[in-house]
PDB file of C-alpha atoms in Angstrom:
ATOM      1  CA  UNK A  15      41.613  91.711  53.749  1.00 84.00           C
ATOM      2  CA  UNK A  16      39.077  93.479  55.944  1.00 93.00           C
ATOM      3  CA  UNK A  17      39.556  93.223  59.722  1.00 96.00           C
ATOM      4  CA  UNK A  18      36.400  92.248  61.628  1.00 95.00           C
ATOM      5  CA  UNK A  19      35.779  94.245  64.815  1.00 96.00           C
ATOM      6  CA  UNK A  20      32.771  93.383  66.971  1.00 97.00           C
ATOM      7  CA  UNK A  21      30.352  96.265  67.438  1.00 97.00           C
ATOM      8  CA  UNK A  22      29.225  94.811  70.782  1.00 97.00           C
ATOM      9  CA  UNK A  23      31.916  92.945  72.723  1.00 94.00           C
ATOM     10  CA  UNK A  24      29.257  91.140  74.799  1.00 97.00           C
ATOM     11  CA  UNK A  25      27.117  89.903  71.895  1.00 98.00           C
ATOM     12  CA  UNK A  26      29.092  88.821  68.837  1.00 97.00           C
ATOM     13  CA  UNK A  27      27.750  88.541  65.321  1.00 97.00           C
ATOM     14  CA  UNK A  28      28.223  84.769  65.512  1.00 96.00           C
ATOM     15  CA  UNK A  29      26.102  84.657  68.684  1.00 97.00           C
ATOM     16  CA  UNK A  30      23.450  86.719  66.921  1.00 98.00           C
ATOM     17  CA  UNK A  31      23.438  84.323  63.968  1.00 97.00           C
ATOM     18  CA  UNK A  32      22.146  81.590  66.293  1.00 97.00           C
ATOM     19  CA  UNK A  33      18.854  83.507  66.687  1.00 96.00           C
ATOM     20  CA  UNK A  34      15.819  82.707  64.562  1.00 96.00           C
ATOM     21  CA  UNK A  35      13.254  84.799  62.734  1.00 94.00           C
ATOM     22  CA  UNK A  36      13.068  88.030  60.884  1.00 92.00           C
ATOM     23  CA  UNK A  37      13.118  90.388  59.303  1.00 96.00           C
ATOM     24  CA  UNK A  38      16.538  91.491  60.472  1.00 98.00           C
ATOM     25  CA  UNK A  39      18.670  94.546  59.758  1.00 98.00           C
ATOM     26  CA  UNK A  40      22.423  94.319  59.226  1.00 98.00           C
ATOM     27  CA  UNK A  41      24.275  97.486  60.148  1.00 99.00           C
ATOM     28  CA  UNK A  42      27.931  97.306  59.216  1.00 98.00           C
ATOM     29  CA  UNK A  43      30.333 100.131  60.096  1.00 99.00           C
ATOM     30  CA  UNK A  44      33.393 100.327  57.852  1.00 98.00           C
ATOM     31  CA  UNK A  45      36.478 102.451  58.462  1.00 98.00           C
ATOM     32  CA  UNK A  46      39.316 102.886  55.995  1.00 98.00           C
ATOM     33  CA  UNK A  47      42.302 105.127  55.331  1.00 98.00           C
ATOM     34  CA  UNK A  48      41.582 107.976  52.867  1.00 98.00           C
ATOM     35  CA  UNK A  49      43.856 106.548  50.177  1.00 98.00           C
ATOM     36  CA  UNK A  50      41.895 103.263  50.230  1.00 98.00           C
ATOM     37  CA  UNK A  51      38.352 104.649  49.849  1.00 98.00           C
ATOM     38  CA  UNK A  52      38.079 103.738  46.153  1.00 98.00           C
ATOM     39  CA  UNK A  53      39.210 100.147  46.813  1.00 98.00           C
ATOM     40  CA  UNK A  54      36.726  99.853  49.701  1.00 98.00           C
ATOM     41  CA  UNK A  55      33.873 101.050  47.484  1.00 98.00           C
ATOM     42  CA  UNK A  56      34.837  98.622  44.714  1.00 98.00           C
ATOM     43  CA  UNK A  57      34.988  95.714  47.180  1.00 98.00           C
ATOM     44  CA  UNK A  58      31.657  96.685  48.765  1.00 98.00           C
ATOM     45  CA  UNK A  59      30.009  96.954  45.332  1.00 98.00           C
ATOM     46  CA  UNK A  60      31.221  93.447  44.475  1.00 97.00           C
ATOM     47  CA  UNK A  61      29.927  92.062  47.799  1.00 95.00           C
ATOM     48  CA  UNK A  62      26.598  93.859  47.508  1.00 96.00           C
ATOM     49  CA  UNK A  63      26.030  92.490  43.998  1.00 97.00           C
ATOM     50  CA  UNK A  64      26.899  88.991  45.225  1.00 96.00           C
ATOM     51  CA  UNK A  65      24.660  89.158  48.309  1.00 97.00           C
ATOM     52  CA  UNK A  66      21.804  90.722  46.333  1.00 97.00           C
ATOM     53  CA  UNK A  67      21.457  87.378  44.527  1.00 96.00           C
ATOM     54  CA  UNK A  68      21.165  85.352  47.751  1.00 97.00           C
ATOM     55  CA  UNK A  69      17.841  84.082  49.115  1.00 98.00           C
ATOM     56  CA  UNK A  70      16.447  86.392  51.777  1.00 98.00           C
ATOM     57  CA  UNK A  71      18.130  89.600  50.614  1.00 98.00           C
ATOM     58  CA  UNK A  72      15.664  92.516  50.578  1.00 98.00           C
ATOM     59  CA  UNK A  73      17.667  95.743  50.211  1.00 98.00           C
ATOM     60  CA  UNK A  74      20.855  97.605  51.054  1.00 98.00           C
ATOM     61  CA  UNK A  75      22.117 101.180  51.256  1.00 98.00           C
ATOM     62  CA  UNK A  76      25.635 102.479  51.852  1.00 99.00           C
ATOM     63  CA  UNK A  77      26.180 105.795  53.674  1.00 99.00           C
ATOM     64  CA  UNK A  78      29.367 107.827  54.101  1.00 99.00           C
ATOM     65  CA  UNK A  79      30.140 110.223  56.909  1.00 98.00           C
ATOM     66  CA  UNK A  80      30.209 113.841  55.764  1.00 98.00           C
ATOM     67  CA  UNK A  81      33.063 116.338  55.897  1.00 97.00           C
ATOM     68  CA  UNK A  82      35.705 114.044  54.411  1.00 95.00           C
ATOM     69  CA  UNK A  83      34.970 111.176  56.793  1.00 98.00           C
ATOM     70  CA  UNK A  84      36.278 107.720  55.934  1.00 98.00           C
ATOM     71  CA  UNK A  85      33.552 106.010  57.963  1.00 99.00           C
ATOM     72  CA  UNK A  86      30.840 104.170  56.042  1.00 99.00           C
ATOM     73  CA  UNK A  87      27.622 102.572  57.272  1.00 99.00           C
ATOM     74  CA  UNK A  88      25.911  99.795  55.345  1.00 98.00           C
ATOM     75  CA  UNK A  89      22.230  99.231  56.177  1.00 98.00           C
ATOM     76  CA  UNK A  90      20.860  95.982  54.737  1.00 98.00           C
ATOM     77  CA  UNK A  91      17.512  94.269  55.235  1.00 98.00           C
ATOM     78  CA  UNK A  92      17.212  90.467  55.259  1.00 98.00           C
ATOM     79  CA  UNK A  93      14.107  88.274  55.484  1.00 98.00           C
ATOM     80  CA  UNK A  94      15.538  86.269  58.382  1.00 98.00           C
ATOM     81  CA  UNK A  95      18.608  85.611  60.490  1.00 98.00           C
ATOM     82  CA  UNK A  96      18.803  82.117  59.015  1.00 98.00           C
ATOM     83  CA  UNK A  97      19.016  83.384  55.426  1.00 98.00           C
ATOM     84  CA  UNK A  98      21.526  86.092  56.380  1.00 98.00           C
ATOM     85  CA  UNK A  99      23.682  83.448  58.085  1.00 98.00           C
ATOM     86  CA  UNK A 100      23.548  81.232  55.004  1.00 98.00           C
ATOM     87  CA  UNK A 101      24.725  84.130  52.805  1.00 97.00           C
ATOM     88  CA  UNK A 102      27.389  85.300  55.292  1.00 96.00           C
ATOM     89  CA  UNK A 103      28.919  81.813  55.489  1.00 96.00           C
ATOM     90  CA  UNK A 104      28.879  81.297  51.709  1.00 96.00           C
ATOM     91  CA  UNK A 105      32.427  80.420  50.507  1.00 96.00           C
ATOM     92  CA  UNK A 106      32.193  82.871  47.599  1.00 95.00           C
ATOM     93  CA  UNK A 107      31.307  85.711  49.991  1.00 95.00           C
ATOM     94  CA  UNK A 108      34.090  84.753  52.413  1.00 95.00           C
ATOM     95  CA  UNK A 109      36.621  84.713  49.556  1.00 96.00           C
ATOM     96  CA  UNK A 110      35.468  88.162  48.419  1.00 94.00           C
ATOM     97  CA  UNK A 111      36.571  89.710  51.729  1.00 95.00           C
ATOM     98  CA  UNK A 112      40.144  89.563  50.402  1.00 95.00           C
ATOM     99  CA  UNK A 113      39.210  92.360  47.965  1.00 96.00           C
ATOM    100  CA  UNK A 114      39.026  94.913  50.790  1.00 98.00           C
ATOM    101  CA  UNK A 115      42.084  97.079  51.497  1.00 98.00           C
ATOM    102  CA  UNK A 116      44.266  96.124  54.447  1.00 97.00           C
ATOM    103  CA  UNK A 117      43.382  99.389  56.210  1.00 98.00           C
ATOM    104  CA  UNK A 118      39.672  98.505  56.236  1.00 98.00           C
ATOM    105  CA  UNK A 119      37.801  97.333  59.295  1.00 98.00           C
ATOM    106  CA  UNK A 120      34.180  96.181  59.454  1.00 98.00           C
ATOM    107  CA  UNK A 121      31.825  95.949  62.422  1.00 98.00           C
ATOM    108  CA  UNK A 122      28.710  94.014  61.353  1.00 98.00           C
ATOM    109  CA  UNK A 123      25.819  93.637  63.808  1.00 98.00           C
ATOM    110  CA  UNK A 124      22.215  92.458  63.463  1.00 98.00           C
ATOM    111  CA  UNK A 125      19.252  94.524  64.643  1.00 98.00           C
ATOM    112  CA  UNK A 126      15.459  94.503  64.767  1.00 96.00           C
ATOM    113  CA  UNK A 127      13.146  97.511  64.790  1.00 92.00           C
ATOM    114  CA  UNK A 128      11.972  98.726  68.175  1.00 92.00           C
ATOM    115  CA  UNK A 129       8.566 100.286  68.787  1.00 90.00           C
ATOM    116  CA  UNK A 130       8.581 103.355  71.033  1.00 94.00           C
ATOM    117  CA  UNK A 131       5.044 104.545  71.789  1.00 93.00           C
ATOM    118  CA  UNK A 132       4.247 107.868  70.160  1.00 92.00           C
ATOM    119  CA  UNK A 133       7.597 108.045  68.381  1.00 94.00           C
ATOM    120  CA  UNK A 134       8.200 105.084  66.084  1.00 90.00           C
ATOM    121  CA  UNK A 135       6.460 101.827  65.221  1.00 76.00           C
ATOM    122  CA  UNK A 136       7.718  98.393  64.403  1.00 68.00           C
TER     123      UNK A 136
END
């Protein structure tokens, strides 16, 4: 079972899920022991396929740290916080978390794009 670790101790994912609107970006940092990488990838693939079918899902991409790193970043786009929350609290999704290796931890957090004049737009 994956251990949940808050990315921001002051603003939890559950606090964020009380917000409204969208779109919203989920960034989820996973860490795992080297011997459990294959199991983590299999569990993530199962979850991604499940969540891809949920209303509001737009896209996802998994990244792995280079140089033998066992840190992974999942970047997923959702239409709204409300639809993400509905998918995240789905009993089938919750049950699927048991597929992750015991060495795995996950730090999910919701984000929105920020416009910085002359650098990046919303």
